[in-house]
């Protein structure tokens, strides 16, 4: 009886601790996003904006409404070096694992927004509809599948491994495809994006990046 009573108290205490920790983690993440962590990590919103929409001209991606597991995986990859970016390497390395997780959850819960001027302020000339063709049909003659086969209809994203492309900055999307192609980014599952990007020209990359940037980014409940 005494052991059972002790177990009951222990379970109750653990539940209370978890309940207290979750709001604290959210509060800490909001503080880091707005002010940094005071240990070398700069405020996230400096580059990614207060609403998490990102900045198209600078190639800073949207974080708001993204999959939490995907965001955490990217922060972990920056910290470990499997995704190469000097700025984000410093940023992610200055965050603890718990802070990276809390930030990923924080941004995932923000309302989904499209990056302002995601496709750029100057219309991208694509009379052959190259971007749409690659996105929706692929180029099987070069073993390039349609992007939407993994990233979902219109590029809305599927799970933790295939992030949303719709409404994301064209500059950012193009930079990532080129990073996969060069090998400076190598945290893709089974090398999938590295294999695909090797068959894409600069023109292909710019076209498909601009096509996805122009697509609407739906709220989370409307995605697969």
Coordinates of C-alpha atoms in Angstrom, one line a residue, residues 1-10:
X1 CA 0.0 0.0 0.0
X2 CA 2.8 2.4 1.0
X3 CA 4.6 1.6 -2.3
X4 CA 1.4 2.2 -4.3
X5 CA 0.9 5.5 -2.6
X6 CA 4.5 6.5 -3.3
X7 CA 4.0 5.6 -7.0
X8 CA 0.8 7.7 -7.1
X9 CA 2.6 10.7 -5.6
X10 CA 5.5 10.3 -8.0

